[in-house]
Structures are given as structure tokens and as C-alpha cells.
Amino acid sequence: MANENPPPKKAASNLYLGFDISTQQLKLIAIDDNLELHTEVAIEYDNDLKEFNTSGGLHAGADGVSYTAPAAMWVKAFDLMFARLEERGFPFGRVVSVSGCGQQHGSVYWKEGAQKVLQSLDSSKSLYDQLIDRFSIANSPVWKDASTTRQCRMLEEAMNGPEVVAKITGSRAYERFTGNQIAKICQEHNSDFKQTERISLVSSFGPSLLLGDYASIDYSDGSGMNLLDIHTKDWNQTALDACAPGLRKLLGVPTPSCSMLGTISNYFVQRYHFSADCKVCAFTGDNPSALAGMRLQQGDIAVSLGTSDTLFLWLDEPKPQLVGHVLINPVDSSAYMALLCYKNGSMTREWIRDKYADKSWEKFEKMLASTQPGNGGNIGFYFTDTEIIPVGVKGCFKFDKDDKKVEDFSPEEEIRAVVEGQLMAKLSHAQHLGYHVNSNTRILVTGGASENIGILQVLADVFGAPVYTLGGTKNAACLGGAYIAKCVYTDPSSFAGALQTAPQYTLTAQPVASVHQVYKDMLPRLQKLESDLLSHINDSE
Ligand code: ADP
Ligand code: XUL
């Protein structure tokens, strides 16, 4: 018999948003109650906002070490993102919670009076038109900047040495860390600095737009500033005082990463028809957010191959060293994460690709496959930008099988050398931090280059462990924001509990034992060459 009553119409699922204000793009992922991907959008600064004239999302200074991005460009990217979503008929009214992340360390300087403007945004106008003049420093220093060596030494001196800074803040003083960047702005642009009402991280700047008020800095991204005590989770007064006067007020009170800040501002309710109940959660740094997006477990190692390459691990106990960083864990504020960051990531691989493989990743992969693992003994170090690990090195250095310095390899060998050199160095530095691959190790990979199977095979072979990628997206950082939004909305006490139905990882590359042996044999040579390079640089300083 035919069913006379049609089945009741299923209510449309809630949606959860994750933003990522990354180096090259503003990205957004929307997921539903089943954690399935609903929408993914990206605004590329270089191509979609050409008027800002950025390259890779940034402006490089003439000195070769300064990097900034216009805060107004990020604001305009939000306008464009919402306009694109509206064009597609995106159901804003179904969004119940929003979170996200941003490139770490960058800082945004809000001018006196900006809070009032944020609190009373006019929904008939763009964010850009209302906020363009509201930054006391128009060009925000970002993570690629390495111009604050002097300020780093001053901080280490004020705190009685790099070991003490590392022990308290999780890292020794690093050039890109926000406290040192703020110190430089305060010293070199003092009259503009004095007009500053609030300093946001790139991450806390995002929710400030959505809330229509200043959003707190979260513990995890706050750990990338050299200002936060990672044990007490409060600002360290000596560090604050060493960087600039009045910083405690300018930075606001830090908050746990998985926390609700308030509801979305009227501006978004009126202009895009968001529900007035939509929650706005704290945003965090892109690396902590990728840890959340990958649902990293103790024992896993995560590798993000984005503009920067990063490698991170879950830590129960903080044991800060002079190399690498310890951050408060974004999904469990009582735990920590270790982070290694490399400035020479995708942009350096892209440089080699453009030079030797006609700007094609397909050709790059073919040329990589045409050479043998181990590259006939050739080893290359490629630092097109001043590197973070090893600190301060810039230039390309190539060695043959007898460790003799050479000018060039063949194009195919150059491609293999950049991939093998970068990945072997990561294993070496992780081992230095005490990390050991065991039989349960999973390498979870994300970021733009996680599409490149050739690179992932080298990663599996170098580490001797299987490599997994996330199904559905290569943007774990953005996804992590959406997961945090869901977790804060449904069960703030258990991140894992809120994500039980998340999709499985895909096994993408298995290590080959004989090839792993080739890299194991080569590793001591790479380590020796790297330390020789460093002592050369230190001698010539
Ligand atoms: P970010 O979040 O820092 O903006 P992404 O994680 O989106 O960066 O990665 C962007 C980078 O990914 C680009 O610079 C590009 O070089 C790289 N990329 C994209 N596709 C590939 C590929 N098939 N192989 C290697 N690298 C790739
Ligand atoms: C981490 C770092 C970069 C940025 C940009 O310390 O500087 O990974 O977060 O992605």
C-alpha cells in the first residue's frame, strides 16, 4: 500500500564554520552536524585582491628580512569571502558556531576609536570602507619577518638568558615572535604605536570582525609571542615590560583556545542573515588548528607542507629547548604541543619547480620519479629565505657523494635534492628533540603540497613510517577551526568526543624498507654538512 503520509522532512543540519587567515589566502570550510564538508572557499590575496600588490600574500622589504601584510587587505578578503558565499546562496542562517585560525605571530594594531567602530558597524557598508583608517600601523609584521634580532637579544638579556625565556614562554626569543615585533614597532614607529588601542594576533583579529568587538588571544597562539607564561597561562610581566609599556592592557586577557567569546555582531545578522544566536569562538594559530583538524593523537607526527613547512607533536609535559617551540595545546589546555617551523617550504619548492620543471607540479613529480632515492649521494640545502632551523642560514649549498661542494646538479637531481634535503632535515631535527619513530607511528600530512604523491613517498621513506592524508580537504588548519566551532557548541569538555564520526585518514604512502635504509645511511652526512654550514656562518659573523 502506498504511504499516504510523506516522511517528515528532515530539518536541515546546523553548520559550523572554520576560517583560516593564512599567508597566501583567506580560506573557509563549512561542515555539518555529521562533520561532512558542506562548503570550501578561498580568496587568494595575490589574484583576488591585486590592488594590494602582494607576492605570496606579503610585501617584502628592501632589506631582505622584513615582511609585512596590509591589515586592510585581510579585512577586504572577509568582505569578498562573504560576497562570494552570498552569490552561491550559502545558508548563513544555519550557521550555529564559528571559529578559525590565522598565520601565527603576525600582529594587528587597532587605532584609538576602532573598538567603537567595530561595535557599531553599519550593515549597508563594507567592512573595508569602515575599517580602512582604523589601524595605527597599516602594515602588519608577519611570521616571515626576521628583522628583530636586536629586540630578541634585548628580551633574552632582560629575562636572564635564552634558556629562561624558553623555559617560561616555550621558546627562546625568535625574530618572528610577536613580543619582539611589538618591541620593534614601539621603538621605530613610536608616535603611531602610542595611538594604538589594542593589539590583536592575526588569529584574534578574525573573530574581532565577527564579534564586532575585540576578541581575546587564545592560549595556544598566544604561546607564539615570547610573552605568555605557558605554565601559568598568564602574560609574563618581565617579558611584557621588556617589549613595550602598557602591553598587558593592549593585549587583553588570554583565553583557552576552545572557548566561546560571544555571539555574532548585528552587522552580519542584518547584512548576510546570520542567526543572532550564532556563536563566535576564539580563533587560534594555523599550526595548533591543524593539530585539531588532524585529530592528532599521542605518538602521531604531523607534517604541514604549506607556505611554511611545519612539524608538530602532542606533548603531555612541556620540555622547551633552544631549538623548536612548545605551545599550549589547543584542544586540551592542560597539555602541550611541540612545533618545528621552516620558512623554506612551498615557496622554495616552487622556486625550484619554476626553474627546472616549467612551473608544473606534474612535471616536477615526473622528474622526481626519474631519479633514484638517495640521489646518487648528492645532498642539497635550499634556503631562498633566511631559515629558522638552522637559524639565520640563507643561500643554496650543494654537495656531491664525497661531500665536495658543487655549483649545480642536473635539473632532475636538483628536484630530488630539494625534496630529500628538506625532509631529511625534518627527521634530523625531530630526533634532536627526542622524537623516535616506532612501529605505531603515523605521519599525518596536510597543506598544499600534501597533494604531491611523489613528495609524500619520499617523506614515508625518509621517516620509515606510513603517511596518511585527510580525506576531502588538504586544509587541516581550516577544518580544525570548524571542528573547534562544533566542539565548543556541542561538548566543550571533550574535543575527541565531539568528533567521533570524523572521516578516516587515507593511507597515501608506505615506506619501502630498502629505501629507508638509504636515507638512514645518508642522515649522518646531512647532519655533519648542516653543522659545518652553521659553523661557517658563525665564524664569518
Ligand atoms: P597557506 O595555508 O600557508 O596559504 P597552503 O597549505 O594552502 O598554504 O599551501 C600553498 C602552497 O601549496 C603553494 O605555495 C603551492 O606551492 C603548494 N602546492 C600546491 N599544489 C602542490 C603540489 N601538487 N605539489 C607541491 N606543492 C603544491
Ligand atoms: C609557525 C610559523 C608559520 C606560520 C604560518 O611558527 O611561523 O608556520 O604559522 O603558517
Coordinates of C-alpha atoms and ligand atoms in Angstrom, one line a residue:
M1 CA 0.0 0.0 0.0
A2 CA 1.3 3.4 -0.9
N3 CA 2.4 5.5 2.1
E4 CA -0.2 8.2 2.4
N5 CA 1.8 10.4 4.7
P6 CA 5.1 11.5 3.2
P7 CA 8.0 11.0 5.6
P8 CA 8.6 14.1 7.8
K9 CA 11.0 16.5 6.2
K10 CA 14.4 16.2 7.9
A11 CA 15.4 19.5 9.5
A12 CA 18.5 20.9 7.6
S13 CA 21.6 20.3 9.6
N14 CA 23.4 23.0 11.6
L15 CA 26.5 24.4 10.0
Y16 CA 29.9 25.1 11.7
L17 CA 32.4 27.5 10.1
G18 CA 36.2 27.4 10.2
F19 CA 38.2 30.3 8.7
D20 CA 42.0 30.4 8.1
I21 CA 43.7 33.8 7.6
S22 CA 46.7 32.1 6.1
T23 CA 49.7 33.6 4.4
Q24 CA 48.5 33.4 0.8
Q25 CA 44.8 33.1 1.2
L26 CA 41.7 33.6 3.3
K27 CA 40.0 30.1 3.4
L28 CA 36.7 28.9 4.8
I29 CA 35.3 25.5 5.4
A30 CA 31.7 24.8 6.5
I31 CA 30.8 21.4 8.0
D32 CA 27.5 19.9 9.1
D33 CA 26.4 18.0 12.2
N34 CA 27.8 14.8 10.7
L35 CA 31.2 16.6 10.2
E36 CA 30.8 16.3 6.5
L37 CA 32.2 19.0 4.3
H38 CA 29.5 21.4 3.1
T39 CA 31.4 24.3 1.5
E40 CA 35.0 25.2 0.9
V41 CA 36.0 28.7 -0.4
A42 CA 39.3 30.5 -0.7
I43 CA 40.2 34.1 -1.5
E44 CA 43.8 34.4 -2.9
Y45 CA 45.3 37.7 -1.9
D46 CA 47.7 38.0 -5.0
N47 CA 45.0 37.2 -7.5
D48 CA 41.7 38.2 -6.0
L49 CA 42.9 41.4 -4.3
K50 CA 45.5 42.6 -6.9
E51 CA 45.2 46.2 -5.7
F52 CA 47.4 45.4 -2.7
N53 CA 50.3 44.2 -4.9
T54 CA 51.3 41.3 -2.7
S55 CA 53.6 38.4 -3.6
G56 CA 52.6 35.2 -1.8
G57 CA 50.3 37.4 0.3
L58 CA 53.1 39.6 1.6
H59 CA 55.2 42.7 0.9
A60 CA 59.0 42.0 1.2
G61 CA 61.1 44.9 2.5
A62 CA 64.2 46.0 0.6
D63 CA 66.5 44.7 3.4
G64 CA 65.7 41.1 2.6
V65 CA 64.5 40.3 6.1
S66 CA 61.3 42.4 6.6
Y67 CA 57.9 41.1 5.7
T68 CA 54.5 42.7 6.2
A69 CA 50.9 42.4 5.0
P70 CA 48.3 45.2 5.0
A71 CA 45.7 44.6 7.7
A72 CA 43.1 46.3 5.4
M73 CA 43.7 43.5 2.8
W74 CA 42.6 40.9 5.3
V75 CA 39.5 43.0 6.0
K76 CA 38.7 43.2 2.3
A77 CA 39.3 39.5 1.9
F78 CA 36.5 38.9 4.5
D79 CA 34.1 41.2 2.5
L80 CA 34.9 39.3 -0.7
M81 CA 34.5 35.9 1.1
F82 CA 31.0 36.8 2.4
A83 CA 30.1 38.3 -1.0
R84 CA 31.1 35.0 -2.8
L85 CA 29.2 32.9 -0.3
E86 CA 26.1 35.1 -0.8
E87 CA 26.4 34.7 -4.6
R88 CA 26.4 30.9 -4.1
G89 CA 23.2 31.1 -2.0
F90 CA 25.1 29.9 1.1
P91 CA 22.6 29.3 4.0
F92 CA 24.1 31.7 6.6
G93 CA 21.0 31.2 8.8
R94 CA 22.1 27.6 9.5
V95 CA 25.4 28.5 11.0
V96 CA 25.4 28.0 14.7
S97 CA 29.1 28.4 15.6
V98 CA 32.2 29.9 14.0
S99 CA 35.9 29.5 14.8
G100 CA 39.1 29.6 12.8
C101 CA 42.8 30.3 12.8
G102 CA 45.4 32.6 11.3
Q103 CA 49.1 32.5 10.3
Q104 CA 50.9 32.6 13.7
H105 CA 52.9 35.5 15.2
G106 CA 51.6 38.4 13.0
S107 CA 50.1 41.4 14.8
V108 CA 47.4 43.9 14.0
Y109 CA 47.4 47.4 15.6
W110 CA 44.0 48.9 16.2
K111 CA 43.9 52.7 16.4
E112 CA 42.2 54.6 19.2
G113 CA 38.4 54.6 18.5
A114 CA 38.5 51.4 16.5
Q115 CA 36.6 49.5 19.2
K116 CA 33.7 52.0 18.9
V117 CA 33.6 51.5 15.1
L118 CA 33.6 47.7 15.5
Q119 CA 30.8 47.9 17.9
S120 CA 28.6 50.0 15.6
L121 CA 29.3 48.7 12.1
D122 CA 26.8 49.9 9.5
S123 CA 25.4 46.9 7.6
S124 CA 24.8 48.9 4.5
K125 CA 28.6 49.4 4.1
S126 CA 31.5 47.1 3.6
L127 CA 33.9 46.2 6.5
Y128 CA 36.7 47.6 4.4
D129 CA 35.1 51.1 4.0
Q130 CA 34.5 51.3 7.7
L131 CA 37.8 49.9 9.0
I132 CA 40.4 51.1 6.4
D133 CA 41.5 54.0 8.6
R134 CA 41.3 52.2 11.9
F135 CA 44.8 50.7 12.1
S136 CA 47.6 52.7 13.8
I137 CA 50.1 50.5 11.9
A138 CA 48.8 49.9 8.4
N139 CA 51.3 47.1 7.5
S140 CA 51.2 44.3 9.9
P141 CA 54.5 42.5 10.6
V142 CA 54.1 38.7 9.8
W143 CA 55.8 35.4 10.6
K144 CA 58.3 35.6 7.7
D145 CA 59.9 38.7 9.2
A146 CA 63.4 38.2 10.6
S147 CA 64.2 41.9 11.3
T148 CA 64.1 41.9 15.1
T149 CA 67.4 40.2 16.1
R150 CA 68.3 43.2 18.3
Q151 CA 64.9 43.1 20.1
C152 CA 65.4 39.3 20.6
R153 CA 68.7 39.8 22.3
M154 CA 67.2 42.6 24.5
L155 CA 64.4 40.3 25.6
E156 CA 66.8 37.5 26.4
E157 CA 69.0 39.9 28.4
A158 CA 66.1 41.3 30.3
M159 CA 65.0 37.7 31.2
N160 CA 68.4 36.4 32.2
G161 CA 69.2 34.4 29.1
P162 CA 67.6 32.4 26.2
E163 CA 67.1 29.3 28.5
V164 CA 65.0 31.3 30.9
V165 CA 62.9 32.8 28.0
A166 CA 62.4 29.2 26.6
K167 CA 61.5 27.8 30.0
I168 CA 58.9 30.4 30.7
T169 CA 57.4 31.2 27.3
G170 CA 58.1 27.8 25.5
S171 CA 60.7 29.3 23.0
R172 CA 63.8 31.3 23.2
A173 CA 63.4 34.7 21.6
Y174 CA 62.7 34.3 17.9
E175 CA 62.6 37.1 15.4
R176 CA 59.0 36.5 14.2
F177 CA 57.6 36.1 17.7
T178 CA 55.1 38.8 18.4
G179 CA 56.7 40.4 21.5
N180 CA 59.9 41.2 19.6
Q181 CA 57.9 42.5 16.7
I182 CA 55.9 44.8 19.0
A183 CA 59.1 46.0 20.6
K184 CA 60.5 47.0 17.2
I185 CA 57.2 48.8 16.2
C186 CA 57.3 50.6 19.6
Q187 CA 60.9 51.7 19.1
E188 CA 60.7 52.6 15.4
H189 CA 57.1 53.9 15.0
N190 CA 56.6 55.3 18.5
S191 CA 54.0 58.0 17.6
D192 CA 51.9 55.5 15.7
F193 CA 52.3 53.0 18.4
K194 CA 51.1 55.4 21.0
Q195 CA 47.9 55.8 19.1
T196 CA 47.2 52.0 19.5
E197 CA 44.2 51.0 21.5
R198 CA 44.6 47.2 21.1
I199 CA 46.9 44.7 19.6
S200 CA 45.5 41.5 18.1
L201 CA 47.2 38.5 16.7
V202 CA 46.1 37.7 13.1
S203 CA 44.1 34.9 14.7
S204 CA 42.3 37.1 17.2
F205 CA 41.7 39.8 14.6
G206 CA 39.4 37.4 12.7
P207 CA 36.9 36.9 15.5
S208 CA 37.1 40.7 16.3
L209 CA 35.5 41.4 12.9
L210 CA 32.8 38.7 13.5
L211 CA 32.0 39.7 17.1
G212 CA 32.1 43.4 16.5
D213 CA 34.5 43.8 19.4
Y214 CA 38.0 42.9 20.4
A215 CA 38.4 39.1 20.7
S216 CA 40.8 37.6 23.2
I217 CA 44.1 36.0 22.2
D218 CA 43.9 32.2 22.8
Y219 CA 46.5 30.3 24.9
S220 CA 47.9 28.3 22.0
D221 CA 48.6 31.1 19.5
G222 CA 49.5 33.3 22.5
S223 CA 52.4 30.8 23.1
G224 CA 54.0 32.1 19.9
M225 CA 54.7 35.6 21.3
N226 CA 57.5 35.1 23.8
L227 CA 55.2 36.9 26.2
L228 CA 52.9 34.2 27.7
D229 CA 53.9 32.0 30.6
I230 CA 52.9 28.6 29.2
H231 CA 52.7 27.2 32.7
T232 CA 50.6 29.8 34.5
K233 CA 48.8 30.8 31.2
D234 CA 49.1 34.5 32.1
W235 CA 51.4 37.2 30.5
N236 CA 54.8 37.3 32.0
Q237 CA 55.3 40.8 33.3
T238 CA 59.1 40.9 32.8
A239 CA 58.7 39.9 29.2
L240 CA 55.9 42.5 28.7
D241 CA 57.9 45.3 30.2
A242 CA 61.0 44.4 28.2
C243 CA 59.0 44.7 24.9
A244 CA 56.8 47.8 25.3
P245 CA 55.0 49.9 28.0
G246 CA 51.3 49.2 28.8
L247 CA 51.3 45.8 27.0
R248 CA 49.0 44.0 29.4
K249 CA 46.2 46.4 28.6
L250 CA 46.9 46.4 24.9
L251 CA 46.8 42.6 24.6
G252 CA 43.8 41.9 26.8
V253 CA 43.2 38.8 28.9
P254 CA 44.1 35.5 27.2
T255 CA 41.6 32.7 26.9
P256 CA 41.6 28.9 26.4
S257 CA 41.6 28.0 22.7
C258 CA 38.3 26.1 22.8
S259 CA 36.2 28.9 24.2
M260 CA 33.1 30.8 23.3
L261 CA 33.6 34.6 23.1
G262 CA 30.0 35.8 22.3
T263 CA 27.5 35.9 19.5
I264 CA 27.9 37.3 16.0
S265 CA 27.5 41.0 15.6
N266 CA 24.4 42.6 14.2
Y267 CA 26.3 43.6 11.2
F268 CA 26.4 40.0 10.0
V269 CA 22.8 39.3 11.1
Q270 CA 21.5 42.3 9.1
R271 CA 23.8 42.1 6.0
Y272 CA 24.0 38.3 5.5
H273 CA 21.1 37.0 7.6
F274 CA 23.2 35.0 10.1
S275 CA 21.1 33.9 13.1
A276 CA 21.5 36.3 16.0
D277 CA 22.4 33.3 18.2
C278 CA 25.4 32.2 16.1
K279 CA 28.3 31.7 18.5
V280 CA 31.7 33.2 17.8
C281 CA 34.6 31.1 19.4
A282 CA 38.2 32.0 19.9
F283 CA 40.5 31.5 16.8
T284 CA 43.9 30.0 17.2
G285 CA 47.2 29.7 15.2
D286 CA 47.2 27.8 12.0
N287 CA 49.5 25.1 13.3
P288 CA 47.5 24.5 16.5
S289 CA 44.4 24.5 14.4
A290 CA 45.9 21.9 12.1
L291 CA 46.6 19.7 15.2
A292 CA 42.9 19.9 15.9
G293 CA 41.9 19.3 12.3
M294 CA 44.1 16.2 12.1
R295 CA 42.8 14.9 15.4
L296 CA 46.4 14.3 16.3
Q297 CA 47.0 11.6 18.9
Q298 CA 49.9 10.9 21.2
G299 CA 52.6 9.1 19.1
D300 CA 51.5 10.6 15.8
I301 CA 53.7 13.1 14.0
A302 CA 52.0 15.8 11.9
V303 CA 53.7 17.5 8.9
S304 CA 52.1 20.6 7.3
L305 CA 53.5 21.4 3.9
G306 CA 52.0 24.9 3.3
T307 CA 53.8 28.2 2.7
S308 CA 55.9 27.3 5.7
D309 CA 56.6 23.7 6.4
T310 CA 55.9 22.7 10.0
L311 CA 56.1 19.5 12.0
F312 CA 54.3 19.0 15.3
L313 CA 53.6 16.6 18.1
W314 CA 51.3 16.2 21.1
L315 CA 53.2 16.7 24.4
D316 CA 51.9 15.9 27.9
E317 CA 54.8 17.7 29.6
P318 CA 56.4 20.9 28.4
K319 CA 60.2 20.5 27.9
P320 CA 61.2 23.6 26.0
Q321 CA 64.6 23.6 24.2
L322 CA 66.7 26.2 22.5
V323 CA 65.5 24.8 19.1
G324 CA 61.8 24.5 18.4
H325 CA 58.8 25.7 20.2
V326 CA 56.4 24.4 22.9
L327 CA 52.9 25.8 22.7
I328 CA 49.8 25.2 25.0
N329 CA 47.7 22.5 23.3
P330 CA 44.7 24.0 21.5
V331 CA 42.2 21.2 22.3
D332 CA 43.4 20.4 25.9
S333 CA 44.7 23.4 27.8
S334 CA 46.4 21.1 30.3
A335 CA 48.6 19.5 27.6
Y336 CA 51.2 21.0 25.1
M337 CA 52.4 20.6 21.6
A338 CA 55.9 20.8 20.1
L339 CA 56.4 22.7 16.9
L340 CA 59.3 23.0 14.4
C341 CA 58.8 25.6 11.7
Y342 CA 60.7 26.0 8.4
K343 CA 60.5 29.2 6.4
N344 CA 61.7 27.5 3.3
G345 CA 58.7 25.3 2.5
S346 CA 56.4 25.5 -0.6
M347 CA 57.8 28.8 -1.9
T348 CA 61.3 27.2 -2.1
R349 CA 60.0 24.1 -3.8
E350 CA 58.0 26.3 -6.1
W351 CA 61.2 28.3 -7.0
I352 CA 62.9 25.0 -8.0
R353 CA 59.8 23.9 -9.9
D354 CA 59.7 27.2 -11.8
K355 CA 63.4 27.0 -12.6
Y356 CA 63.6 23.4 -13.7
A357 CA 60.1 22.0 -14.3
D358 CA 58.3 24.6 -16.4
K359 CA 56.1 25.8 -13.4
S360 CA 54.3 22.4 -13.4
W361 CA 53.9 20.2 -10.4
E362 CA 53.1 17.3 -12.7
K363 CA 56.5 17.7 -14.4
F364 CA 58.1 18.2 -11.0
E365 CA 56.7 14.8 -9.9
K366 CA 57.8 13.1 -13.1
M367 CA 61.3 14.5 -12.8
L368 CA 61.5 13.4 -9.1
A369 CA 60.4 9.9 -10.2
S370 CA 63.1 9.8 -12.9
T371 CA 65.9 9.8 -10.2
Q372 CA 66.8 7.2 -7.6
P373 CA 66.2 7.7 -3.9
G374 CA 69.5 8.9 -2.3
N375 CA 70.1 11.0 -5.5
G376 CA 73.5 9.2 -6.2
G377 CA 74.8 10.6 -2.9
N378 CA 74.1 14.3 -3.8
I379 CA 72.8 16.4 -0.9
G380 CA 71.4 19.9 -1.2
F381 CA 70.3 22.7 1.2
Y382 CA 68.0 25.3 -0.3
F383 CA 67.3 28.4 1.8
T384 CA 65.9 31.1 -0.5
D385 CA 64.8 32.9 2.7
T386 CA 66.7 33.3 5.9
E387 CA 65.9 30.0 7.7
I388 CA 64.6 29.4 11.2
I389 CA 66.1 25.9 11.6
P390 CA 69.1 26.1 11.2
V391 CA 68.8 29.7 12.4
G392 CA 69.9 32.5 10.1
V393 CA 71.1 30.5 7.1
K394 CA 70.4 31.8 3.7
G395 CA 71.6 30.5 0.2
C396 CA 71.8 27.3 -1.7
F397 CA 74.5 24.8 -0.8
K398 CA 75.1 21.6 -2.8
F399 CA 77.4 18.7 -2.2
D400 CA 78.3 15.6 -4.2
K401 CA 78.6 12.0 -2.9
D402 CA 82.1 12.8 -1.5
D403 CA 80.8 15.9 0.4
K404 CA 82.6 18.1 -2.1
K405 CA 80.8 21.5 -2.7
V406 CA 79.5 21.7 -6.2
E407 CA 77.8 24.6 -8.1
D408 CA 74.9 22.7 -9.8
F409 CA 73.2 19.3 -10.1
S410 CA 71.3 18.2 -13.2
P411 CA 67.7 19.6 -13.2
E412 CA 66.3 16.2 -12.1
E413 CA 68.9 16.0 -9.3
E414 CA 68.0 19.5 -8.2
I415 CA 64.4 18.5 -7.8
R416 CA 65.2 15.4 -5.8
A417 CA 67.8 17.3 -3.7
V418 CA 65.3 19.9 -2.6
V419 CA 62.7 17.3 -1.5
E420 CA 65.2 14.9 0.1
G421 CA 67.2 17.7 1.8
Q422 CA 64.1 19.3 3.3
L423 CA 62.6 16.1 4.6
M424 CA 65.8 14.5 6.0
A425 CA 66.5 17.8 7.9
K426 CA 63.0 17.5 9.4
L427 CA 63.7 13.9 10.6
S428 CA 67.1 15.0 12.0
H429 CA 65.6 18.0 13.9
A430 CA 62.7 15.9 15.3
Q431 CA 65.2 13.3 16.5
H432 CA 67.2 16.1 18.2
L433 CA 64.0 17.0 20.2
G434 CA 63.9 13.4 21.3
Y435 CA 61.3 12.1 18.9
H436 CA 61.6 8.5 17.8
V437 CA 59.6 6.8 15.1
N438 CA 58.2 3.5 16.4
S439 CA 56.1 0.7 14.8
N440 CA 52.8 2.6 15.5
T441 CA 54.0 5.9 14.2
R442 CA 51.6 7.5 11.7
I443 CA 52.7 10.6 9.8
L444 CA 49.7 12.8 9.2
V445 CA 50.2 15.3 6.3
T446 CA 48.3 18.4 5.3
G447 CA 48.9 21.7 3.4
G448 CA 49.1 22.5 -0.3
A449 CA 51.9 20.0 -1.1
S450 CA 50.1 17.1 0.5
E451 CA 48.6 16.6 -3.0
N452 CA 52.0 15.6 -4.3
I453 CA 52.3 11.9 -4.0
G454 CA 56.0 11.9 -5.1
I455 CA 56.9 14.2 -2.1
L456 CA 54.8 12.0 0.3
Q457 CA 56.6 8.9 -0.8
V458 CA 60.0 10.5 0.0
L459 CA 58.5 11.5 3.4
A460 CA 57.4 7.9 4.1
D461 CA 60.8 6.5 3.0
V462 CA 62.9 9.1 5.0
F463 CA 60.9 8.6 8.2
G464 CA 60.3 4.9 7.7
A465 CA 56.6 5.3 8.6
P466 CA 53.3 5.3 6.7
V467 CA 51.9 8.6 5.6
Y468 CA 48.2 9.5 5.9
T469 CA 46.2 12.4 4.5
L470 CA 42.8 13.7 5.4
G471 CA 40.0 12.6 3.0
G472 CA 38.1 15.6 1.5
T473 CA 40.4 18.5 2.2
K474 CA 44.1 19.4 2.3
N475 CA 43.3 22.3 4.7
A476 CA 43.5 20.7 8.1
A477 CA 44.1 24.1 9.7
C478 CA 40.8 25.4 8.3
L479 CA 39.0 22.2 9.2
G480 CA 40.4 22.4 12.7
G481 CA 38.6 25.7 13.1
A482 CA 35.3 24.1 12.0
Y483 CA 35.9 21.2 14.5
I484 CA 36.6 23.6 17.3
A485 CA 33.4 25.5 16.4
K486 CA 31.5 22.2 16.6
C487 CA 33.1 21.1 19.8
V488 CA 32.5 24.4 21.6
Y489 CA 28.9 24.3 20.5
T490 CA 28.2 20.7 21.4
D491 CA 30.6 19.5 24.1
P492 CA 33.4 21.9 25.1
S493 CA 34.7 19.4 27.6
S494 CA 35.7 16.8 25.1
F495 CA 37.2 17.6 21.7
A496 CA 37.6 13.9 20.8
G497 CA 34.0 13.1 21.9
A498 CA 32.5 15.8 19.7
L499 CA 34.4 14.4 16.7
Q500 CA 33.7 10.7 16.9
T501 CA 32.2 10.5 13.5
A502 CA 35.0 12.3 11.7
P503 CA 36.2 10.7 8.5
Q504 CA 39.1 8.2 8.5
Y505 CA 42.5 9.2 7.2
T506 CA 43.6 7.8 3.8
L507 CA 46.9 5.8 3.7
T508 CA 48.8 7.6 1.0
A509 CA 52.3 6.3 1.0
Q510 CA 54.0 3.2 2.6
P511 CA 57.7 3.2 3.4
V512 CA 60.0 0.8 1.4
A513 CA 62.5 -0.8 3.8
S514 CA 65.4 -0.8 1.4
V515 CA 64.9 2.9 0.5
H516 CA 64.5 3.8 4.2
Q517 CA 67.9 2.2 4.7
V518 CA 69.4 4.5 2.0
Y519 CA 68.2 7.6 3.9
K520 CA 69.3 6.2 7.3
D521 CA 72.8 5.8 5.9
M522 CA 72.8 9.3 4.5
L523 CA 71.4 11.1 7.6
P524 CA 74.8 11.4 9.5
R525 CA 76.3 13.1 6.3
L526 CA 73.4 15.6 6.1
Q527 CA 73.8 16.3 9.8
K528 CA 77.5 16.9 9.5
L529 CA 77.1 19.1 6.4
E530 CA 74.4 21.1 8.2
S531 CA 76.5 21.7 11.3
D532 CA 79.6 22.7 9.1
L533 CA 77.4 25.2 7.3
L534 CA 76.3 26.7 10.6
S535 CA 79.8 27.0 12.0
H536 CA 80.9 28.6 8.7
I537 CA 78.3 31.2 9.1
N538 CA 79.0 31.8 12.8
D539 CA 82.8 32.1 12.0
S540 CA 82.1 34.7 9.3
E541 CA 79.9 36.9 11.6
Ligands
ADP1 P1 49.0 28.5 3.3 O1 47.9 27.9 4.1 O2 50.2 28.8 4.0 O3 48.5 29.7 2.4 P2 48.8 26.1 1.7 O4 48.8 25.0 2.7 O5 47.4 26.4 1.0 O6 49.5 27.4 2.2 O7 49.8 25.7 0.5 C1 50.0 26.5 -0.5 C2 51.3 26.0 -1.3 O8 51.0 24.7 -1.8 C3 51.5 26.8 -2.6 O9 52.6 27.7 -2.3 C4 51.9 25.7 -3.6 O10 53.3 25.9 -3.9 C5 51.8 24.4 -2.8 N1 51.2 23.3 -3.7 C6 50.0 23.3 -4.3 N2 49.9 22.2 -5.0 C7 51.0 21.5 -4.9 C8 51.5 20.2 -5.5 N3 50.8 19.5 -6.3 N4 52.8 19.8 -5.2 C9 53.5 20.6 -4.3 N5 53.1 21.8 -3.8 C10 51.9 22.2 -4.1
XUL2 C1 54.9 28.8 12.9 C2 55.1 29.8 11.7 C3 54.3 29.5 10.5 C4 53.1 30.4 10.4 C5 52.5 30.5 9.0 O1 55.7 29.1 14.0 O2 55.7 30.8 11.8 O3 54.0 28.2 10.3 O4 52.1 30.0 11.3 O5 51.9 29.3 8.6

